[in-house]
Tab-separated table of C-alpha atoms in Angstrom:
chain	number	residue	atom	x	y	z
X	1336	UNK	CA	-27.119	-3.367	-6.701
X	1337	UNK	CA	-23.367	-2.782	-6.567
X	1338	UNK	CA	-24.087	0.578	-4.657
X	1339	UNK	CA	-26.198	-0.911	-1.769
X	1340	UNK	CA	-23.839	-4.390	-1.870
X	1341	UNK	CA	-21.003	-1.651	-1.420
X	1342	UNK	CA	-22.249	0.493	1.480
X	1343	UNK	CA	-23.673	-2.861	3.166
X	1344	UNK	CA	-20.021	-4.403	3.374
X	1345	UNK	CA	-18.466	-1.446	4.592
X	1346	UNK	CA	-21.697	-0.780	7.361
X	1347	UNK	CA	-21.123	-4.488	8.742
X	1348	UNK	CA	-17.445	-3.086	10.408
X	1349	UNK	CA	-19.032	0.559	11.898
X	1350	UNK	CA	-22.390	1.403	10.311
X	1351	UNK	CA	-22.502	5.245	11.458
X	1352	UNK	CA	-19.263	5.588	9.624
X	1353	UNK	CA	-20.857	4.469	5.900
X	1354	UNK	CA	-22.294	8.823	6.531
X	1355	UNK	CA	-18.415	9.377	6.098
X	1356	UNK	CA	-18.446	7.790	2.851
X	1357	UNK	CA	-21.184	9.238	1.825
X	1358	UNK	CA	-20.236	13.057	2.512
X	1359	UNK	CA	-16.879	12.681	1.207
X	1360	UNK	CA	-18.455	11.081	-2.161
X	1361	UNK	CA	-21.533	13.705	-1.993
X	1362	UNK	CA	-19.009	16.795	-1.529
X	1363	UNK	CA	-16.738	15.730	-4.378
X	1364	UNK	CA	-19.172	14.999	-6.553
X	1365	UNK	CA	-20.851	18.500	-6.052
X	1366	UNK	CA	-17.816	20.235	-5.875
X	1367	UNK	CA	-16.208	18.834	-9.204
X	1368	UNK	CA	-19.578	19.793	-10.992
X	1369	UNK	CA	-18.928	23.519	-9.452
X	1370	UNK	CA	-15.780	23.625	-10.890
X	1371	UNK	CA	-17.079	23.101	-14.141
X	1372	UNK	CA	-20.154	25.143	-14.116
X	1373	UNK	CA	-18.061	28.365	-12.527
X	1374	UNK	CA	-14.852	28.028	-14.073
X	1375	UNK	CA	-13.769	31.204	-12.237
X	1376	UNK	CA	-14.494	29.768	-9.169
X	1377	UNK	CA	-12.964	26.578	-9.326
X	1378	UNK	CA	-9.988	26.952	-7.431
X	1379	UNK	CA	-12.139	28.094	-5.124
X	1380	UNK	CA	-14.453	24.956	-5.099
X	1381	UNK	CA	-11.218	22.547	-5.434
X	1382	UNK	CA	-9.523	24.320	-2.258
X	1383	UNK	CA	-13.007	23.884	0.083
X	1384	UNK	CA	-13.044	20.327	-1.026
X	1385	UNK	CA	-9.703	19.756	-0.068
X	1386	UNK	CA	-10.106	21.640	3.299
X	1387	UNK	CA	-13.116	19.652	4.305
X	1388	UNK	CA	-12.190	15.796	3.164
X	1389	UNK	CA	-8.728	16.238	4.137
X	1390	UNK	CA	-9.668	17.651	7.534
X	1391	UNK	CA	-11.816	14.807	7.984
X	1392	UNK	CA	-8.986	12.330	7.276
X	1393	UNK	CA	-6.739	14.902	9.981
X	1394	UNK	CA	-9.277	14.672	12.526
X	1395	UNK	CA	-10.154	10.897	12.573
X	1396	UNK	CA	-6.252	10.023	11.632
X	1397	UNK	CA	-4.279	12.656	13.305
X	1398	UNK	CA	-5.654	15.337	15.672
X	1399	UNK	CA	-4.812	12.919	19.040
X	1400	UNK	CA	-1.265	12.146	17.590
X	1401	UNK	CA	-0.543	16.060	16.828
X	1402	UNK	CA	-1.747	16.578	20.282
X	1403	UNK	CA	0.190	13.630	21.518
X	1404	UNK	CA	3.348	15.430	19.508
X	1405	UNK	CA	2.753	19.318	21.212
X	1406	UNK	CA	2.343	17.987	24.823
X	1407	UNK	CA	5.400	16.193	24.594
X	1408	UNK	CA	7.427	18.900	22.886
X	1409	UNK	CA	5.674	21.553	25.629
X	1410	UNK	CA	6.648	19.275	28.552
X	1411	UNK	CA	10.141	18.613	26.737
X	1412	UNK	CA	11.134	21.905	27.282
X	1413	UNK	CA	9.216	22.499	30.873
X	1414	UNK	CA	5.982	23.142	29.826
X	1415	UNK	CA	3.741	21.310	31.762
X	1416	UNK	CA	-0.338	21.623	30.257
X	1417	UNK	CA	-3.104	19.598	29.895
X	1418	UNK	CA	-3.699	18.545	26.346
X	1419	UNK	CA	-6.972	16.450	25.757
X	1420	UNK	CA	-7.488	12.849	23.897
X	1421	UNK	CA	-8.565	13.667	20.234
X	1422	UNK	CA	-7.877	9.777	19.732
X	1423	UNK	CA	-10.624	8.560	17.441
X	1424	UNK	CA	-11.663	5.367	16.392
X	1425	UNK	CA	-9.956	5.393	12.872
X	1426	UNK	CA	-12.859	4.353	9.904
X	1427	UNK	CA	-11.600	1.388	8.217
X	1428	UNK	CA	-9.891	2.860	4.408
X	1429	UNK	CA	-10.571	6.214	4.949
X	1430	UNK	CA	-7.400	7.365	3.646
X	1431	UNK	CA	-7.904	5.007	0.628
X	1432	UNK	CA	-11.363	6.305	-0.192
X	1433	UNK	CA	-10.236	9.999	1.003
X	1434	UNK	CA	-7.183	9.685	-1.841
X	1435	UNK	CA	-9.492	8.402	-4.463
X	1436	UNK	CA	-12.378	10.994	-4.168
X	1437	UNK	CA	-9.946	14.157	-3.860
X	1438	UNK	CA	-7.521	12.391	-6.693
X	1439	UNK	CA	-10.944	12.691	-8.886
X	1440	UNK	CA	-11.825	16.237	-7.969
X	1441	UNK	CA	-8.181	17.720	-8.725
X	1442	UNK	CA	-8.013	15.599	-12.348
X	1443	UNK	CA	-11.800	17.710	-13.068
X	1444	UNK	CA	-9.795	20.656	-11.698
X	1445	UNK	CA	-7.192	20.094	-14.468
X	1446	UNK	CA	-9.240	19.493	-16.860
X	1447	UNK	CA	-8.108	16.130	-17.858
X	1448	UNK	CA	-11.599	14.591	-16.581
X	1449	UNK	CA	-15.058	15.709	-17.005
X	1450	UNK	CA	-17.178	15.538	-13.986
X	1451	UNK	CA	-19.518	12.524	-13.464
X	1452	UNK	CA	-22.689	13.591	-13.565
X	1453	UNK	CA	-24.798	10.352	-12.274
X	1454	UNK	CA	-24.646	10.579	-8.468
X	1455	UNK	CA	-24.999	7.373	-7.958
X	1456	UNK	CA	-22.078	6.066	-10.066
X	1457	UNK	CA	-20.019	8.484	-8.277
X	1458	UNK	CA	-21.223	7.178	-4.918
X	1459	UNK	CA	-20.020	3.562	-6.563
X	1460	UNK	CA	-16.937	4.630	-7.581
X	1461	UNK	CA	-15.710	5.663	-4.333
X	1462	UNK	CA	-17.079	2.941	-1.823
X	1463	UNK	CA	-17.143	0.217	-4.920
X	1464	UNK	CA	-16.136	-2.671	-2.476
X	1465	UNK	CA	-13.630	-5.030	-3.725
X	1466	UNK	CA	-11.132	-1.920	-2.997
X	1467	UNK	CA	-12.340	0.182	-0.314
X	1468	UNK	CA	-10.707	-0.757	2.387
X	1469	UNK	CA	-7.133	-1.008	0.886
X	1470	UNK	CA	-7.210	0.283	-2.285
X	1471	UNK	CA	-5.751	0.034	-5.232
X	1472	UNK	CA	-6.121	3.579	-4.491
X	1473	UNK	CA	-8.372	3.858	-8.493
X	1474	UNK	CA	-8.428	6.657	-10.924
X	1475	UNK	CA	-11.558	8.126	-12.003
X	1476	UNK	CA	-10.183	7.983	-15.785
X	1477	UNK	CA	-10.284	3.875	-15.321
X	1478	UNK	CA	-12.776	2.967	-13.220
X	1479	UNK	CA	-15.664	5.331	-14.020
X	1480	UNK	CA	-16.155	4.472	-17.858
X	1481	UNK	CA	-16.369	1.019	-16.563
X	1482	UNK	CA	-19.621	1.930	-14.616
X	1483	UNK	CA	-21.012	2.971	-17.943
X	1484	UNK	CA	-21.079	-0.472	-19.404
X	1485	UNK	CA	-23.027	-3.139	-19.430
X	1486	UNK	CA	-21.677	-5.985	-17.501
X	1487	UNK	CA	-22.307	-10.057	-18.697
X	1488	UNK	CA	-20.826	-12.800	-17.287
X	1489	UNK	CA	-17.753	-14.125	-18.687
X	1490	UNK	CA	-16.016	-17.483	-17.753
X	1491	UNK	CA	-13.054	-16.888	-18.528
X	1492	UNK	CA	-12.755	-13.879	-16.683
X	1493	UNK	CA	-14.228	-15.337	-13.605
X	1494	UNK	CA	-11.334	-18.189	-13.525
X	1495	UNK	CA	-8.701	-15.517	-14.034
X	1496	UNK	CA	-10.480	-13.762	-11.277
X	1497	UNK	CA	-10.209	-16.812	-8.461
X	1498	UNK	CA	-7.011	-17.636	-9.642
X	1499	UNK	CA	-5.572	-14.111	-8.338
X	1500	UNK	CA	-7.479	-14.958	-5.217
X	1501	UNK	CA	-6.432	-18.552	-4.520
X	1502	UNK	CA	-3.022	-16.690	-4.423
X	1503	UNK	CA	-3.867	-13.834	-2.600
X	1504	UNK	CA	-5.216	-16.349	-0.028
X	1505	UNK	CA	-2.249	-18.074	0.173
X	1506	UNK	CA	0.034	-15.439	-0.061
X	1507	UNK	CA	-2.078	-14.109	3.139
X	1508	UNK	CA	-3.240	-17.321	5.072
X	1509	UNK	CA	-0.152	-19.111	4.322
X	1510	UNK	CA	2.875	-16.870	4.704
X	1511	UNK	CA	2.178	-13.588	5.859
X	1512	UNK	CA	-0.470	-15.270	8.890
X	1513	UNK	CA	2.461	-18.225	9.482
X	1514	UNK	CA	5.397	-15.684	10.013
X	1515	UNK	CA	3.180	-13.130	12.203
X	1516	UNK	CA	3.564	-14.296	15.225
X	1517	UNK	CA	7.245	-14.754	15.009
X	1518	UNK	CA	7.352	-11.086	14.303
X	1519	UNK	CA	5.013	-10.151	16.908
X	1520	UNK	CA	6.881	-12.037	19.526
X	1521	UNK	CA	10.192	-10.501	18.858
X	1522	UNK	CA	9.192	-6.695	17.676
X	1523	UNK	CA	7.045	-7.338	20.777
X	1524	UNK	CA	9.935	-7.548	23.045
X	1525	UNK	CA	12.300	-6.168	21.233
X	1526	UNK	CA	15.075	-5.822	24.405
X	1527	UNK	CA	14.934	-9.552	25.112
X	1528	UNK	CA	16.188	-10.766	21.455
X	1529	UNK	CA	19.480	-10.917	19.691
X	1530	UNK	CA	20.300	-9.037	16.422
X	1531	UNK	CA	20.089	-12.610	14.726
X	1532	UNK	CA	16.038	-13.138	16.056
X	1533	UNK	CA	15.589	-9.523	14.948
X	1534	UNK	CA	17.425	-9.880	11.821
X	1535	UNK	CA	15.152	-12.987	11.072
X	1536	UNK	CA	12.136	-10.990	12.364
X	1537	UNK	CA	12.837	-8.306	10.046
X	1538	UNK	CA	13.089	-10.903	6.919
X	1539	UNK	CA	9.868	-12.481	8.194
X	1540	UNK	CA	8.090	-8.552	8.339
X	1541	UNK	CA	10.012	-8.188	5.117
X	1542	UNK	CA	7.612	-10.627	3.610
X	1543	UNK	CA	4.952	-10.845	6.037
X	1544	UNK	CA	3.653	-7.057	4.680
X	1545	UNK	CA	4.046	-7.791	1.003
X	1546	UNK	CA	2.171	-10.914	1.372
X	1547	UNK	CA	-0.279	-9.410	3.551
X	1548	UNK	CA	-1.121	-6.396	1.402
X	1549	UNK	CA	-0.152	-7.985	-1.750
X	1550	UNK	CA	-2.395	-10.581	-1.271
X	1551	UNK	CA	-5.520	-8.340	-0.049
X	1552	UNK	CA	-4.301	-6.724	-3.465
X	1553	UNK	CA	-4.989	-9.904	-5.363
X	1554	UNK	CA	-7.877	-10.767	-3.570
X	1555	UNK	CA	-9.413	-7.415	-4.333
X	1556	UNK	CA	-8.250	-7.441	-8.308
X	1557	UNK	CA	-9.499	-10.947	-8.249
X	1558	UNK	CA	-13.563	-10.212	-6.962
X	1559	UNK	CA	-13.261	-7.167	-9.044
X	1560	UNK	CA	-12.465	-9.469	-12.212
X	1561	UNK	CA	-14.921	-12.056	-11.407
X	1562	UNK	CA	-18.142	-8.965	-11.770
X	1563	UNK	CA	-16.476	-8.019	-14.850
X	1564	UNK	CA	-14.190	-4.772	-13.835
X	1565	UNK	CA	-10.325	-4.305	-14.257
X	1566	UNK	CA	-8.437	-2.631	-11.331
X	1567	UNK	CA	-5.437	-2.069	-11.666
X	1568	UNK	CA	-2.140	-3.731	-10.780
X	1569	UNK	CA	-0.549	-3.092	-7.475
X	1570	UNK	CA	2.539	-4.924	-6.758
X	1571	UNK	CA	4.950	-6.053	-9.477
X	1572	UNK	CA	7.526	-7.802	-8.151
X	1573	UNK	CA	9.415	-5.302	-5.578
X	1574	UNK	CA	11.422	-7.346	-4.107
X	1575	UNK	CA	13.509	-7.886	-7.584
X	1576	UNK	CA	14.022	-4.015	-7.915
X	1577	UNK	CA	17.342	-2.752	-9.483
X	1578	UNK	CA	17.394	0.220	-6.894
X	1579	UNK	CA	15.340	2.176	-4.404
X	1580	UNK	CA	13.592	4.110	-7.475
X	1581	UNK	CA	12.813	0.993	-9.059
X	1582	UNK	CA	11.040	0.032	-6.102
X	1583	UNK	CA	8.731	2.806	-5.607
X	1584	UNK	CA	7.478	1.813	-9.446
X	1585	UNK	CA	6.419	-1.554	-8.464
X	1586	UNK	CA	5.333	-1.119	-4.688
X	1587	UNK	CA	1.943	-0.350	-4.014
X	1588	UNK	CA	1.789	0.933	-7.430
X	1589	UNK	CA	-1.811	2.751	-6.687
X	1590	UNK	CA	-0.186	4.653	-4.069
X	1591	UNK	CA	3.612	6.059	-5.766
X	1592	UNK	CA	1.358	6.689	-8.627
X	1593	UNK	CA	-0.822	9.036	-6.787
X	1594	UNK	CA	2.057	10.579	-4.602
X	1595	UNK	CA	3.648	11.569	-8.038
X	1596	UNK	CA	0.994	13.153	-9.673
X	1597	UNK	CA	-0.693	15.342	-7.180
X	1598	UNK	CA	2.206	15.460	-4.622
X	1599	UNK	CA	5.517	15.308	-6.468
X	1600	UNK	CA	4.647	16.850	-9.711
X	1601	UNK	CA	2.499	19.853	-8.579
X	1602	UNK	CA	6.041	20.504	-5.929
X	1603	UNK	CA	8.122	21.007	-9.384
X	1604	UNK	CA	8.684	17.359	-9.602
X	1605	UNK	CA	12.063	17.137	-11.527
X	1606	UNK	CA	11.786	20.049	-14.158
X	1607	UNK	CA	13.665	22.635	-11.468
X	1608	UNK	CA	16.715	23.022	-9.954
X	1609	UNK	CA	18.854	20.111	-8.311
X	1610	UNK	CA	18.320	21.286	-4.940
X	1611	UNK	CA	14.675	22.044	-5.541
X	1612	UNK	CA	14.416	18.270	-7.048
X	1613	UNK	CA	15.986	16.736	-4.256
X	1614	UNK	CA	13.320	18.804	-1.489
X	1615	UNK	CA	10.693	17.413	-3.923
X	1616	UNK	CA	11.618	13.994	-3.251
X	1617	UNK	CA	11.949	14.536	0.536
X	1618	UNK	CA	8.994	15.843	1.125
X	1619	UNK	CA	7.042	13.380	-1.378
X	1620	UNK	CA	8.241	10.660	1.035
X	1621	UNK	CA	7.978	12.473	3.965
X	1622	UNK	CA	3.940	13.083	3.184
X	1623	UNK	CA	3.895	8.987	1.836
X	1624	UNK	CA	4.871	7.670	5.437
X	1625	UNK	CA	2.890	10.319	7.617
X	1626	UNK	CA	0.039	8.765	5.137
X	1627	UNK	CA	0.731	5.087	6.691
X	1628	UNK	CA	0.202	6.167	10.130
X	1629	UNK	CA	0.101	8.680	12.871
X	1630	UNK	CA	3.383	7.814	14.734
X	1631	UNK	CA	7.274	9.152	14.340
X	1632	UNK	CA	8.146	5.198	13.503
X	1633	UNK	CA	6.049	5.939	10.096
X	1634	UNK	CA	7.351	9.682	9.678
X	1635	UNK	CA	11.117	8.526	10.373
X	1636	UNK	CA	10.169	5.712	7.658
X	1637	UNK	CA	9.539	7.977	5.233
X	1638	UNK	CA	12.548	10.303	5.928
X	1639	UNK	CA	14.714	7.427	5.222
X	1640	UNK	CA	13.227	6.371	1.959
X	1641	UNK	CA	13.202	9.889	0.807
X	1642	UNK	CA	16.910	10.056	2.067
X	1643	UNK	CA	17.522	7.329	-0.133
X	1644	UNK	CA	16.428	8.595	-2.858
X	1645	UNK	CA	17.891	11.602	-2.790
X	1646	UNK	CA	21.092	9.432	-2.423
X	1647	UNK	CA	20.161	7.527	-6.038
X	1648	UNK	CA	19.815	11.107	-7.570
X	1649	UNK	CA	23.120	11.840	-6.530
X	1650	UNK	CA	24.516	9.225	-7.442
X	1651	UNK	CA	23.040	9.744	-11.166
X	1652	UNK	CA	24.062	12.928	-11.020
X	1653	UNK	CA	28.036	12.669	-10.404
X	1654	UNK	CA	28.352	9.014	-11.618
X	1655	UNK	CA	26.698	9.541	-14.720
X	1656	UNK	CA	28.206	6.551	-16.486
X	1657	UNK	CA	26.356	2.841	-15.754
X	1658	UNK	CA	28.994	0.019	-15.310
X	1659	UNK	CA	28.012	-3.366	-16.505
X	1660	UNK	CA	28.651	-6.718	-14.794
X	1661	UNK	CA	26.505	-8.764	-16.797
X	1662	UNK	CA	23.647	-10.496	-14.718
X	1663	UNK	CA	26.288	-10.724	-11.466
X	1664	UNK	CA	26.140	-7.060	-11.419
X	1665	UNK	CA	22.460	-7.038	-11.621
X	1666	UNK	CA	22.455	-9.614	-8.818
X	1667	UNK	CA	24.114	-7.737	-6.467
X	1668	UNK	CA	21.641	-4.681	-7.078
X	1669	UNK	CA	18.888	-6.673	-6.469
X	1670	UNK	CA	20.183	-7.926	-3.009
X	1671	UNK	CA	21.710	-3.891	-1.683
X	1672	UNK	CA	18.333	-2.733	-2.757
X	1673	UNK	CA	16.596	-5.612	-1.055
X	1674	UNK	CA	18.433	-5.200	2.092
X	1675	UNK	CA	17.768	-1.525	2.133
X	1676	UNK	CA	14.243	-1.711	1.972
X	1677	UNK	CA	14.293	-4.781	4.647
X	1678	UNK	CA	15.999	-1.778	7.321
X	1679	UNK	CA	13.589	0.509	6.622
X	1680	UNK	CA	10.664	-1.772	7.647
X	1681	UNK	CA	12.486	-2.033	10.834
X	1682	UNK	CA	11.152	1.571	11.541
X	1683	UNK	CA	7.192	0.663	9.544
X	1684	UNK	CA	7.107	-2.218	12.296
X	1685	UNK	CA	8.806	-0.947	15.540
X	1686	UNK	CA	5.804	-0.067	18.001
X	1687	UNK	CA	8.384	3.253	19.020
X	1688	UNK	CA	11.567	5.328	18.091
X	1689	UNK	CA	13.377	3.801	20.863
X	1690	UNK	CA	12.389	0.196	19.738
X	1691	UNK	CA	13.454	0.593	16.331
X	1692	UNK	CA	16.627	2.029	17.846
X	1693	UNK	CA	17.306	-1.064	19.501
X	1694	UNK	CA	16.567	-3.112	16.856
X	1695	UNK	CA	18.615	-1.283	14.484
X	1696	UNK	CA	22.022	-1.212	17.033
X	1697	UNK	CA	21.121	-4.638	18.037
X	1698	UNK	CA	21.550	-5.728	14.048
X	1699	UNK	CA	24.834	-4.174	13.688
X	1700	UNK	CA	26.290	-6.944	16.137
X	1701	UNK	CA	24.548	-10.067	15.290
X	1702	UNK	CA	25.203	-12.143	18.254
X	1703	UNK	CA	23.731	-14.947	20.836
X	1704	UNK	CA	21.331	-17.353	20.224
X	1705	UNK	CA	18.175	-17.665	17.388
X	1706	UNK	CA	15.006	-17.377	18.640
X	1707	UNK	CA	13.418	-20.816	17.445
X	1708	UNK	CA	9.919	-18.774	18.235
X	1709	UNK	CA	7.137	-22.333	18.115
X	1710	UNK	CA	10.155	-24.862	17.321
X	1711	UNK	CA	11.707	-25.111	14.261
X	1712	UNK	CA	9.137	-25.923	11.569
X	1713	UNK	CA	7.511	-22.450	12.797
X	1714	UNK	CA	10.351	-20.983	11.303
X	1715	UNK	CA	11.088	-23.816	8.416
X	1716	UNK	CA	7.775	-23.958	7.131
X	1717	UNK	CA	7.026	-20.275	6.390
X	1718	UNK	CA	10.600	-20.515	4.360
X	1719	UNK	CA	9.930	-23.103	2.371
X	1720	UNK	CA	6.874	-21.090	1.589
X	1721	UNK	CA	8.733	-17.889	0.787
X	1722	UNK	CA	10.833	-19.782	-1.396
X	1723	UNK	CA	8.158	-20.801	-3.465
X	1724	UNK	CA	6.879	-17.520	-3.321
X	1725	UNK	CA	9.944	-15.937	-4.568
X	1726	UNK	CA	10.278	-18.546	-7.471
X	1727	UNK	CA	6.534	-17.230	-8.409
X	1728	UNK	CA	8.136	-13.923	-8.687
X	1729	UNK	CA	10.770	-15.009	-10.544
X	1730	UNK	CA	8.899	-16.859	-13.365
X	1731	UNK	CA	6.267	-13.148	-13.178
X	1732	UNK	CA	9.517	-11.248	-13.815
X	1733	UNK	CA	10.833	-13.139	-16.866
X	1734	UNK	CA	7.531	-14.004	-18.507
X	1735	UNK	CA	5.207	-10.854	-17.080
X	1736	UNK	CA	2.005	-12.844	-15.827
X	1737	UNK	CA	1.019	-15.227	-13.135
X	1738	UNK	CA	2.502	-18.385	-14.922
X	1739	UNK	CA	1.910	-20.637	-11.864
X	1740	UNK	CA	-1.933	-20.338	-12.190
X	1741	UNK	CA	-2.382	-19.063	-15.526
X	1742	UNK	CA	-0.507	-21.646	-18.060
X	1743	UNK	CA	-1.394	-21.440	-22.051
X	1744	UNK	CA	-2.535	-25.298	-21.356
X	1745	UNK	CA	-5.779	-25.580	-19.446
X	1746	UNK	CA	-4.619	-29.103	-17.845
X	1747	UNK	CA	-1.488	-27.632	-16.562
X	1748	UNK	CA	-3.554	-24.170	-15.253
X	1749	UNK	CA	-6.215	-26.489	-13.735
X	1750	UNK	CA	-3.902	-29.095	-11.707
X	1751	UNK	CA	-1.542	-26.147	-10.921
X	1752	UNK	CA	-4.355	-24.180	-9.403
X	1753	UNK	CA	-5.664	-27.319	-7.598
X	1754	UNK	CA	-2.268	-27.879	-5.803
X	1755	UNK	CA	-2.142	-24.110	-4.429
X	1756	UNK	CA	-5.699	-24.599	-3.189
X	1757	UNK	CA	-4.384	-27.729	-1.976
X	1758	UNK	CA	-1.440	-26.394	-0.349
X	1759	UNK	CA	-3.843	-23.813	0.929
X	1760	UNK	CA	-6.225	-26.086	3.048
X	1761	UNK	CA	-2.595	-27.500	4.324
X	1762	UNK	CA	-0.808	-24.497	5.624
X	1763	UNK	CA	-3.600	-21.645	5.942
X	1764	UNK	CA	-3.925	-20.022	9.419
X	1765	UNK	CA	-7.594	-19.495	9.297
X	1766	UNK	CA	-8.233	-18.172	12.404
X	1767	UNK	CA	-5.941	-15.200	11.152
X	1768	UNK	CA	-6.449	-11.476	11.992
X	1769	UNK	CA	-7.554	-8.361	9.938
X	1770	UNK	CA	-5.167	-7.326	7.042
X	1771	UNK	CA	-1.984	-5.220	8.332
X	1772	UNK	CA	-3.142	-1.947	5.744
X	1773	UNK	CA	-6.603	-2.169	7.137
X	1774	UNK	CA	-5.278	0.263	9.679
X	1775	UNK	CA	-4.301	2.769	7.911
């Protein structure tokens, strides 16, 4: 039932694309069992599977931006040719659904899983719908045993499942949806704004993208919980990260996670030499924001966020000794790291180079007038809402669960819960778009 439920969700978007799905599942599946039948052959096996799934994901994701990329560099240097469209209509999660089926096939290649043998909970576990469109990104090691049991329903983990979405939904329909078109309308028109509107732009993207995928997150964790299956967590707090590294372990969790073990790691990870550490880095974070999208704003993303954390290894390195302010010191972390992530998703949003360019000199002289976008409670009400939001992520820091829905007294849970959904049917811009990670 979960299988057909699955493959119908995804087949309402593009049904002709559900035979993607199915032949990166099918080949997986078929080549993991390969693997384990003809050890001798596996890396074989492992090296076709990779070729064919991730030449899929190249094709549909990246053929008509590498073309893009060669005419441009051809006619750059007076090379004029024709180079066709490859652009492709890109299937909705594919490089979600891509990562988690070839993340499965390299752990059988390792050894640390043995191949599923059912077809049909294979075929689950890769199109299994609460997360197929935008992940978590799963592991086979966590998800697949849970295929294997027998599923009753449980109250108390459907309430703990709607809670997470009532706050995905708000997190979604009430700030990410109410500071969007702010953000459009000055990333939009990037030449006509002041450093201030972009500054303010940025803050409102800052949050706009963590609330947006963060809350399809949620949502996802939440419907997953309700039928009785644990994903796991995405997000913990970011935006309270110590440093750049510190970060990377609490964004998109799924993601880092998978970067480090069958990007990072198999490079030589840390165990090598300094210079060798730092190229593993680079190139980790070079790969992660090619992943997000086929344009030089996501590649140049990624080069700074790698460059940064080559920065924090240095730093380790010849500043070995950690000086200690007390919970000023940790303060001020908080806020450089904060404002160094908020820069870099000045290149993840910019629709070009040259806009983020802009944007980025424009910032350095914060001048002129605000942009008051709507009027002001366009801009007053979505930071009131942030504000609540970041005292949510406060309390989750300190006491490591969602204490705003999920209290130790049911009263308190209940009426707490009741106000968000409240607050919800208040503020909630339901005649929102699709979520931002959907394209990617």
């Amino acid at each position: 039932m979960l299988l057909v439920a699955s493959y119908y969700f995804y087949m309402n978007w593009k049904p002709i694309y559900a035979l993607l799905i199915l032949l990166s599942s099918l080949t997986t599946w078929g080549c993991a069992l390969m693997m384990e039948r003809h050890q001798e052959k596996k890396k074989l096996w492992l090296t076709a599977c990779l070729a064919l799934n991730l030449g899929i994901l190249f094709v549909y994701k990246y053929l008509g931006f590498a073309a893009t990329s060669l005419h441009d560099a051809l006619d750059a240097i007076g090379i004029g040719i024709y180079v066709p469209d490859f652009t492709l209509l890109l299937p909705v999660g594919i490089s979600f659904y891509t990562f988690q089926a070839v993340g499965y096939t390299i752990d059988v290649y390792r050894g640390d899983l043995q191949a599923e043998r059912n077809v049909m909970t294979y075929l689950l576990f890769v199109s299994f719908f609460p997360q197929l469109v935008a992940g978590p990104i799963e592991r086979a090691k966590n998800l697949l045993p849970q295929f294997h049991t027998v599923h009753r329903f449980n109250g108390y983990n459907f309430i703990d499942g709607l809670k997470l979405m009532v706050w995905g939904y708000f997190m979604k329909l009430c700030i990410a949806e109410s500071v969007a078109p702010y953000v459009n309308a000055v990333y939009n028109n990037i030449d006509m704004h002041t450093g201030k509107s972009i500054w303010l732009a940025t803050l409102f993207f800052t949050f706009q993208i963590f609330c947006d995928f963060g809350g399809y997150s949620l949502i996802a964790i939440g419907t997953a919980r309700c039928v009785g299956f644990n994903l796991m967590q995405n997000f913990r707090q970011p935006y309270l990260a110590h440093d750049i590294k510190d970060f990377w372990r609490r964004w998109h969790i799924s993601l880092s996670s998978w970067f480090t073990d069958y990007v990072y790691i198999p490079l030589g990870g840390n165990r090598c030499s300094t210079a060798k550490h730092h190229r593993n880095l680079f190139l980790t974070f070079l790969v992660s924001g090619l992943w997000h999208g086929a344009n030089w704003t996501f590649v140049w993303w990624g080069i700074y966020h790698g460059f940064l954390q080559v920065c924090l290894s240095l730093k380790r390195k010849f500043l070995p000794l950690k000086l200690h302010f007390g919970k000023i010191g940790t303060i001020v972390s908080m806020v450089v790291t904060f404002i160094a992530v908020m820069i870099g998703w000045v290149l993840f949003r910019a629709n070009s180079i040259a806009d983020a360019k802009t944007a980025l000199i424009k910032m350095a002289h914060p001048g002129g007038m605000l942009y008051n976008g709507e009027g002001k409670p366009a801009i007053l009400l979505p930071l009131v809402l942030i504000v609540l939001l970041v005292i949510r992520e406060i309390r989750n820091e300190r006491q490591h669960k969602f204490r705003l829905t999920s209290h130790d007294n049911l009263y308190i849970s209940a009426i707490s819960t009741a106000l968000l959904v409240i607050v919800i049917l208040m503020c909630a811009h339901f005649e929102s778009g699709q979520f931002i990670y959907f394209q990617f």
